[in-house]
C-alpha positions as a Python dict, from the first residue, in 0.01 Angstrom:
ca = {
    (1, 'F'): (0, 0, 0),
    (2, 'S'): (73, 370, -38),
    (3, 'K'): (8, 452, 329),
    (4, 'H'): (291, 214, 417),
    (5, 'G'): (526, 366, 159),
    (6, 'I'): (491, 70, -79),
    (7, 'Q'): (458, 118, -453),
    (8, 'I'): (397, -164, -699),
    (9, 'V'): (610, -78, -1002),
    (10, 'S'): (544, -387, -1214),
    (11, 'G'): (376, -725, -1220),
    (12, 'M'): (460, -1059, -1374),
    (13, 'F'): (250, -1346, -1505),
    (14, 'G'): (336, -1710, -1563),
    (15, 'T'): (185, -1945, -1818),
    (16, 'V'): (4, -2276, -1785),
    (17, 'G'): (210, -2594, -1761),
    (18, 'E'): (557, -2441, -1731),
    (19, 'D'): (807, -2701, -1609),
    (20, 'Y'): (1139, -2557, -1493),
    (21, 'S'): (1285, -2886, -1372),
    (22, 'T'): (1534, -2898, -1662),
    (23, 'L'): (1634, -2673, -1951),
    (24, 'E'): (1475, -2918, -2193),
    (25, 'S'): (1146, -2930, -2001),
    (26, 'I'): (1109, -2551, -1995),
    (27, 'R'): (1198, -2534, -2363),
    (28, 'R'): (902, -2765, -2435),
    (29, 'T'): (654, -2609, -2193),
    (30, 'G'): (753, -2245, -2148),
    (31, 'G'): (567, -1929, -2231),
    (32, 'L'): (329, -1882, -2522),
    (33, 'V'): (493, -2131, -2760),
    (34, 'P'): (304, -2458, -2681),
    (35, 'D'): (-16, -2496, -2880),
    (36, 'A'): (-176, -2723, -2618),
    (37, 'T'): (-188, -2444, -2359),
    (38, 'W'): (-240, -2135, -2576),
    (39, 'D'): (-621, -2118, -2546),
    (40, 'E'): (-609, -2142, -2167),
    (41, 'N'): (-319, -1898, -2151),
    (42, 'W'): (-507, -1646, -2363),
    (43, 'R'): (-812, -1667, -2136),
    (44, 'N'): (-591, -1619, -1831),
    (45, 'I'): (-399, -1331, -1987),
    (46, 'Q'): (-719, -1142, -2059),
    (47, 'A'): (-812, -1170, -1691),
    (48, 'I'): (-458, -1074, -1587),
    (49, 'A'): (-468, -760, -1801),
    (50, 'G'): (-781, -649, -1620),
    (51, 'L'): (-622, -715, -1281),
    (52, 'A'): (-307, -526, -1380),
    (53, 'Q'): (-511, -229, -1493),
    (54, 'G'): (-704, -234, -1166),
    (55, 'L'): (-374, -221, -975),
    (56, 'G'): (-258, 74, -1181),
    (57, 'L'): (41, -112, -1322),
    (58, 'R'): (236, 39, -1610),
    (59, 'L'): (451, -268, -1677),
    (60, 'V'): (390, -643, -1677),
    (61, 'T'): (671, -891, -1744),
    (62, 'F'): (671, -1254, -1857),
    (63, 'H'): (872, -1534, -2017),
    (64, 'A'): (752, -1550, -2376),
    (65, 'G'): (909, -1891, -2428),
    (66, 'F'): (1217, -1988, -2626),
    (67, 'L'): (1218, -1755, -2926),
    (68, 'P'): (1324, -1914, -3257),
    (69, 'H'): (1640, -1761, -3403),
    (70, 'D'): (1528, -1831, -3760),
    (71, 'E'): (1240, -1629, -3905),
    (72, 'R'): (1159, -1925, -4131),
    (73, 'D'): (1075, -2137, -3827),
    (74, 'P'): (693, -2182, -3809),
    (75, 'D'): (710, -2105, -3437),
    (76, 'F'): (853, -1761, -3517),
    (77, 'V'): (545, -1646, -3708),
    (78, 'K'): (312, -1812, -3458),
    (79, 'L'): (479, -1653, -3158),
    (80, 'L'): (497, -1314, -3327),
    (81, 'A'): (121, -1322, -3384),
    (82, 'R'): (45, -1436, -3029),
    (83, 'I'): (265, -1172, -2870),
    (84, 'R'): (117, -899, -3089),
    (85, 'T'): (-226, -1008, -2969),
    (86, 'V'): (-115, -994, -2605),
    (87, 'A'): (70, -665, -2653),
    (88, 'D'): (-235, -501, -2813),
    (89, 'L'): (-450, -614, -2520),
    (90, 'F'): (-217, -463, -2260),
    (91, 'A'): (-141, -150, -2463),
    (92, 'A'): (-514, -73, -2481),
    (93, 'K'): (-505, -60, -2100),
    (94, 'G'): (-195, 162, -2092),
    (95, 'I'): (41, -120, -1990),
    (96, 'D'): (380, -208, -2137),
    (97, 'L'): (516, -563, -2162),
    (98, 'G'): (868, -675, -2077),
    (99, 'F'): (1025, -1000, -2199),
    (100, 'E'): (1233, -1178, -1938),
    (101, 'T'): (1579, -1244, -2080),
    (102, 'G'): (1777, -1565, -2083),
    (103, 'Q'): (1587, -1822, -2284),
    (104, 'E'): (1756, -1707, -2603),
    (105, 'T'): (2063, -1505, -2695),
    (106, 'A'): (2045, -1126, -2690),
    (107, 'A'): (2086, -1118, -3068),
    (108, 'T'): (1786, -1350, -3117),
    (109, 'L'): (1572, -1141, -2880),
    (110, 'R'): (1678, -818, -3054),
    (111, 'A'): (1584, -961, -3395),
    (112, 'F'): (1245, -1068, -3263),
    (113, 'L'): (1177, -727, -3107),
    (114, 'Q'): (1279, -553, -3429),
    (115, 'K'): (1040, -772, -3626),
    (116, 'L'): (765, -720, -3368),
    (117, 'A'): (810, -339, -3391),
    (118, 'Q'): (579, -276, -3096),
    (119, 'P'): (691, 25, -2888),
    (120, 'T'): (506, -96, -2578),
    (121, 'V'): (704, -423, -2577),
    (122, 'G'): (1058, -431, -2442),
    (123, 'V'): (1290, -617, -2210),
    (124, 'N'): (1293, -698, -1840),
    (125, 'F'): (1667, -755, -1837),
    (126, 'D'): (1795, -1025, -1602),
    (127, 'P'): (2176, -1054, -1611),
    (128, 'A'): (2173, -1373, -1405),
    (129, 'N'): (1938, -1546, -1649),
    (130, 'M'): (2190, -1497, -1929),
    (131, 'I'): (2429, -1701, -1715),
    (132, 'L'): (2176, -1954, -1579),
    (133, 'Y'): (2058, -2043, -1931),
    (134, 'D'): (2416, -2016, -2066),
    (135, 'K'): (2307, -1771, -2337),
    (136, 'G'): (2601, -1535, -2339),
    (137, 'N'): (2780, -1264, -2146),
    (138, 'P'): (2530, -1045, -1957),
    (139, 'I'): (2723, -723, -2020),
    (140, 'D'): (2736, -784, -2394),
    (141, 'A'): (2366, -872, -2383),
    (142, 'L'): (2285, -551, -2196),
    (143, 'K'): (2458, -347, -2467),
    (144, 'V'): (2264, -526, -2741),
    (145, 'L'): (1926, -489, -2570),
    (146, 'S'): (1966, -144, -2412),
    (147, 'P'): (1728, 32, -2657),
    (148, 'W'): (1443, -191, -2536),
    (149, 'L'): (1497, -183, -2158),
    (150, 'K'): (1178, -154, -1953),
    (151, 'Q'): (1313, -286, -1619),
    (152, 'C'): (1624, -463, -1487),
    (153, 'H'): (1669, -737, -1231),
    (154, 'I'): (1943, -737, -973),
    (155, 'K'): (2026, -1107, -963),
    (156, 'D'): (2350, -1302, -984),
    (157, 'A'): (2459, -1650, -1092),
    (158, 'N'): (2744, -1879, -1185),
    (159, 'R'): (2756, -2057, -1519),
    (160, 'T'): (2709, -2432, -1536),
    (161, 'Q'): (3010, -2660, -1580),
    (162, 'T'): (2787, -2914, -1758),
    (163, 'P'): (2642, -2788, -2087),
    (164, 'G'): (2267, -2840, -2109),
    (165, 'T'): (2206, -2799, -1736),
    (166, 'W'): (2115, -2502, -1519),
    (167, 'G'): (2371, -2266, -1377),
    (168, 'E'): (2351, -2171, -1009),
    (169, 'E'): (2178, -1861, -876),
    (170, 'V'): (2381, -1697, -595),
    (171, 'P'): (2351, -1382, -382),
    (172, 'A'): (2416, -1062, -577),
    (173, 'G'): (2782, -974, -576),
    (174, 'T'): (2907, -1332, -532),
    (175, 'G'): (2855, -1459, -886),
    (176, 'Q'): (2981, -1389, -1236),
    (177, 'V'): (2789, -1069, -1314),
    (178, 'D'): (3035, -779, -1342),
    (179, 'W'): (2827, -528, -1147),
    (180, 'P'): (3048, -219, -1182),
    (181, 'T'): (3050, -261, -1560),
    (182, 'F'): (2679, -348, -1559),
    (183, 'F'): (2591, -18, -1395),
    (184, 'R'): (2832, 178, -1611),
    (185, 'V'): (2665, 42, -1925),
    (186, 'L'): (2319, 90, -1775),
    (187, 'L'): (2383, 454, -1685),
    (188, 'G'): (2525, 514, -2031),
    (189, 'S'): (2209, 376, -2192),
    (190, 'Q'): (1985, 647, -2042),
    (191, 'F'): (1777, 379, -1871),
    (192, 'K'): (1480, 535, -1685),
    (193, 'G'): (1311, 226, -1542),
    (194, 'Y'): (1323, 46, -1209),
    (195, 'L'): (1575, -201, -1072),
    (196, 'A'): (1403, -502, -917),
    (197, 'I'): (1599, -718, -674),
    (198, 'E'): (1509, -1082, -738),
    (199, 'R'): (1619, -1378, -526),
    (200, 'E'): (1462, -1714, -618),
    (201, 'A'): (1705, -1956, -454),
    (202, 'G'): (1873, -2008, -119),
    (203, 'T'): (1740, -2031, 237),
    (204, 'Q'): (1799, -1671, 352),
    (205, 'R'): (1630, -1468, 84),
    (206, 'I'): (1548, -1164, 297),
    (207, 'Q'): (1912, -1133, 400),
    (208, 'D'): (2023, -1184, 40),
    (209, 'I'): (1786, -911, -78),
    (210, 'A'): (1934, -675, 181),
    (211, 'T'): (2282, -768, 56),
    (212, 'A'): (2177, -688, -301),
    (213, 'K'): (2042, -349, -189),
    (214, 'K'): (2376, -265, -29),
    (215, 'L'): (2558, -375, -344),
    (216, 'V'): (2351, -141, -560),
    (217, 'E'): (2398, 147, -318),
    (218, 'S'): (2775, 93, -303),
    (219, 'I'): (2812, 104, -682),
    (220, 'A'): (2532, 310, -830),
    (221, 'L'): (2464, 582, -571),
}
Protein backbone atom coordinates (compact mmCIF):
# COMPACT_ATOMS: atom_id res chain seq x y z
CA PHE A 1 0.00 0.00 0.00
CA SER A 2 2.73 2.45 0.97
CA LYS A 3 4.19 2.70 -2.54
CA HIS A 4 0.81 4.02 -3.69
CA GLY A 5 0.59 6.52 -0.83
CA ILE A 6 -2.02 4.48 1.04
CA GLN A 7 -1.89 4.03 4.80
CA ILE A 8 -4.26 1.82 6.77
CA VAL A 9 -4.98 3.75 9.97
CA SER A 10 -7.52 1.40 11.56
CA GLY A 11 -9.53 -1.75 11.03
CA MET A 12 -12.98 -2.88 12.06
CA PHE A 13 -14.49 -6.26 12.84
CA GLY A 14 -18.09 -7.43 12.87
CA THR A 15 -19.62 -10.18 14.96
CA VAL A 16 -21.46 -13.37 14.06
CA GLY A 17 -25.19 -13.17 13.39
CA GLU A 18 -25.63 -9.40 13.45
CA ASP A 19 -28.99 -8.43 11.92
CA TYR A 20 -29.34 -4.74 11.11
CA SER A 21 -32.74 -5.02 9.44
CA THR A 22 -34.47 -3.25 12.37
CA LEU A 23 -33.41 -1.58 15.60
CA GLU A 24 -34.95 -4.43 17.56
CA SER A 25 -33.14 -7.11 15.54
CA ILE A 26 -29.72 -5.50 16.06
CA ARG A 27 -30.47 -5.06 19.75
CA ARG A 28 -30.99 -8.83 20.00
CA THR A 29 -28.11 -9.92 17.78
CA GLY A 30 -25.47 -7.18 17.94
CA GLY A 31 -21.93 -7.28 19.19
CA LEU A 32 -20.65 -9.38 22.06
CA VAL A 33 -23.89 -9.50 24.07
CA PRO A 34 -25.60 -12.68 22.72
CA ASP A 35 -24.51 -15.82 24.53
CA ALA A 36 -25.30 -18.05 21.53
CA THR A 37 -22.56 -16.48 19.41
CA TRP A 38 -19.93 -15.60 22.01
CA ASP A 39 -17.79 -18.74 21.62
CA GLU A 40 -17.61 -18.35 17.84
CA ASN A 41 -17.02 -14.62 18.16
CA TRP A 42 -14.15 -15.19 20.58
CA ARG A 43 -12.50 -17.67 18.22
CA ASN A 44 -12.87 -15.20 15.35
CA ILE A 45 -11.60 -12.27 17.41
CA GLN A 46 -8.42 -14.14 18.31
CA ALA A 47 -7.75 -14.68 14.60
CA ILE A 48 -8.64 -11.05 13.84
CA ALA A 49 -6.17 -9.78 16.44
CA GLY A 50 -3.41 -11.71 14.72
CA LEU A 51 -4.38 -10.31 11.33
CA ALA A 52 -4.51 -6.77 12.70
CA GLN A 53 -1.08 -7.14 14.21
CA GLY A 54 0.26 -8.47 10.92
CA LEU A 55 -1.10 -5.38 9.16
CA GLY A 56 0.57 -3.12 11.69
CA LEU A 57 -2.72 -1.64 12.88
CA ARG A 58 -2.78 0.48 16.03
CA LEU A 59 -6.57 0.71 16.28
CA VAL A 60 -9.44 -1.71 15.68
CA THR A 61 -13.07 -0.62 16.04
CA PHE A 62 -16.29 -2.58 16.58
CA HIS A 63 -19.88 -2.44 17.79
CA ALA A 64 -19.83 -3.93 21.28
CA GLY A 65 -23.60 -4.36 21.30
CA PHE A 66 -26.24 -2.42 23.20
CA LEU A 67 -24.62 -1.57 26.53
CA PRO A 68 -26.90 -1.82 29.59
CA HIS A 69 -27.40 1.51 31.37
CA ASP A 70 -27.84 -0.19 34.75
CA GLU A 71 -24.81 -1.80 36.41
CA ARG A 72 -27.17 -4.23 38.15
CA ASP A 73 -28.19 -5.69 34.79
CA PRO A 74 -26.58 -9.17 34.41
CA ASP A 75 -25.58 -8.24 30.87
CA PHE A 76 -23.49 -5.36 32.24
CA VAL A 77 -21.15 -7.63 34.21
CA LYS A 78 -21.07 -10.19 31.41
CA LEU A 79 -20.22 -7.64 28.74
CA LEU A 80 -17.64 -5.95 30.95
CA ALA A 81 -15.84 -9.28 31.38
CA ARG A 82 -16.00 -10.12 27.68
CA ILE A 83 -14.69 -6.73 26.59
CA ARG A 84 -11.87 -6.87 29.13
CA THR A 85 -10.90 -10.22 27.66
CA VAL A 86 -10.92 -8.80 24.12
CA ALA A 87 -9.13 -5.61 25.17
CA ASP A 88 -6.35 -7.57 26.91
CA LEU A 89 -5.87 -9.67 23.77
CA PHE A 90 -5.48 -6.63 21.52
CA ALA A 91 -3.45 -4.63 24.04
CA ALA A 92 -0.90 -7.45 24.21
CA LYS A 93 -0.38 -6.89 20.48
CA GLY A 94 -0.08 -3.11 20.84
CA ILE A 95 -3.57 -2.40 19.47
CA ASP A 96 -6.24 -0.09 20.89
CA LEU A 97 -9.98 -0.75 20.63
CA GLY A 98 -12.65 1.80 19.73
CA PHE A 99 -16.35 1.37 20.47
CA GLU A 100 -18.63 2.54 17.69
CA THR A 101 -21.14 5.01 19.10
CA GLY A 102 -24.89 5.10 18.69
CA GLN A 103 -26.33 1.95 20.21
CA GLU A 104 -26.59 3.64 23.59
CA THR A 105 -26.56 7.19 24.92
CA ALA A 106 -23.25 8.95 25.45
CA ALA A 107 -23.84 8.93 29.21
CA THR A 108 -24.32 5.14 29.23
CA LEU A 109 -21.17 4.61 27.16
CA ARG A 110 -19.18 6.96 29.41
CA ALA A 111 -20.31 5.07 32.52
CA PHE A 112 -19.32 1.76 30.94
CA LEU A 113 -15.89 3.07 29.92
CA GLN A 114 -15.31 4.47 33.40
CA LYS A 115 -16.18 1.10 34.92
CA LEU A 116 -14.01 -0.71 32.37
CA ALA A 117 -11.04 1.57 33.21
CA GLN A 118 -8.97 0.23 30.32
CA PRO A 119 -6.74 2.93 28.77
CA THR A 120 -6.46 1.07 25.46
CA VAL A 121 -10.25 1.12 25.01
CA GLY A 122 -11.97 4.26 23.78
CA VAL A 123 -14.48 5.56 21.26
CA ASN A 124 -14.75 5.58 17.49
CA PHE A 125 -17.15 8.49 17.49
CA ASP A 126 -19.83 8.49 14.80
CA PRO A 127 -22.05 11.60 14.95
CA ALA A 128 -24.49 10.18 12.43
CA ASN A 129 -25.04 7.04 14.48
CA MET A 130 -26.25 9.14 17.41
CA ILE A 131 -28.96 10.39 15.05
CA LEU A 132 -29.65 7.09 13.24
CA TYR A 133 -30.21 5.26 16.54
CA ASP A 134 -31.98 8.31 18.02
CA LYS A 135 -29.66 8.32 21.05
CA GLY A 136 -29.17 12.03 21.53
CA ASN A 137 -27.56 15.14 20.11
CA PRO A 138 -24.20 14.30 18.50
CA ILE A 139 -22.53 17.51 19.69
CA ASP A 140 -23.55 16.91 23.29
CA ALA A 141 -22.39 13.31 22.93
CA LEU A 142 -19.02 14.43 21.56
CA LYS A 143 -18.49 16.65 24.61
CA VAL A 144 -19.35 13.79 26.97
CA LEU A 145 -17.09 11.27 25.23
CA SER A 146 -14.18 13.52 24.22
CA PRO A 147 -11.75 12.10 26.84
CA TRP A 148 -12.03 8.67 25.20
CA LEU A 149 -11.79 9.58 21.50
CA LYS A 150 -9.67 7.22 19.42
CA GLN A 151 -11.09 8.06 15.96
CA CYS A 152 -14.04 9.98 14.48
CA HIS A 153 -16.29 9.26 11.54
CA ILE A 154 -17.40 11.88 9.08
CA LYS A 155 -20.96 10.74 8.43
CA ASP A 156 -24.31 12.52 8.44
CA ALA A 157 -27.94 11.58 9.00
CA ASN A 158 -31.47 12.77 9.64
CA ARG A 159 -33.43 11.61 12.67
CA THR A 160 -36.40 9.30 12.23
CA GLN A 161 -39.93 10.68 12.41
CA THR A 162 -41.16 7.30 13.70
CA PRO A 163 -39.73 6.34 17.10
CA GLY A 164 -38.27 2.83 17.11
CA THR A 165 -37.17 2.92 13.47
CA TRP A 166 -33.92 3.88 11.77
CA GLY A 167 -33.06 7.41 10.82
CA GLU A 168 -31.73 8.11 7.33
CA GLU A 169 -28.04 8.34 6.44
CA VAL A 170 -27.36 11.21 3.99
CA PRO A 171 -24.28 12.77 2.37
CA ALA A 172 -22.13 14.72 4.81
CA GLY A 173 -23.26 18.31 5.06
CA THR A 174 -26.89 17.62 4.11
CA GLY A 175 -28.12 16.15 7.39
CA GLN A 176 -28.58 17.21 10.99
CA VAL A 177 -24.97 17.10 12.20
CA ASP A 178 -23.81 20.64 13.01
CA TRP A 179 -20.38 20.32 11.41
CA PRO A 180 -18.93 23.74 12.31
CA THR A 181 -19.74 23.14 15.98
CA PHE A 182 -18.58 19.52 15.71
CA PHE A 183 -15.12 20.61 14.58
CA ARG A 184 -14.96 23.43 17.09
CA VAL A 185 -15.62 20.97 19.93
CA LEU A 186 -13.26 18.41 18.41
CA LEU A 187 -10.39 20.89 18.12
CA GLY A 188 -11.01 22.04 21.67
CA SER A 189 -10.75 18.46 22.94
CA GLN A 190 -7.11 18.07 21.82
CA PHE A 191 -8.13 15.12 19.64
CA LYS A 192 -5.06 13.56 17.95
CA GLY A 193 -6.64 10.71 16.00
CA TYR A 194 -7.83 10.26 12.44
CA LEU A 195 -11.07 11.33 10.78
CA ALA A 196 -12.56 8.50 8.72
CA ILE A 197 -15.12 9.35 6.04
CA GLU A 198 -17.82 6.69 6.08
CA ARG A 199 -20.65 6.36 3.56
CA GLU A 200 -22.81 3.23 3.89
CA ALA A 201 -25.92 4.26 1.98
CA GLY A 202 -26.83 5.80 -1.36
CA THR A 203 -25.92 4.93 -4.95
CA GLN A 204 -23.04 7.38 -5.51
CA ARG A 205 -20.76 6.66 -2.59
CA ILE A 206 -17.50 7.72 -4.25
CA GLN A 207 -18.99 11.10 -5.11
CA ASP A 208 -20.42 11.41 -1.59
CA ILE A 209 -17.01 10.63 -0.07
CA ALA A 210 -15.47 13.36 -2.21
CA THR A 211 -18.20 15.75 -1.02
CA ALA A 212 -17.40 14.86 2.59
CA LYS A 213 -13.69 15.53 1.98
CA LYS A 214 -14.51 19.00 0.64
CA LEU A 215 -16.75 19.66 3.63
CA VAL A 216 -13.95 18.83 6.07
CA GLU A 217 -11.46 20.95 4.14
CA SER A 218 -13.84 23.92 4.04
CA ILE A 219 -14.38 23.89 7.81
CA ALA A 220 -11.37 22.36 9.49
CA LEU A 221 -8.40 23.44 7.34
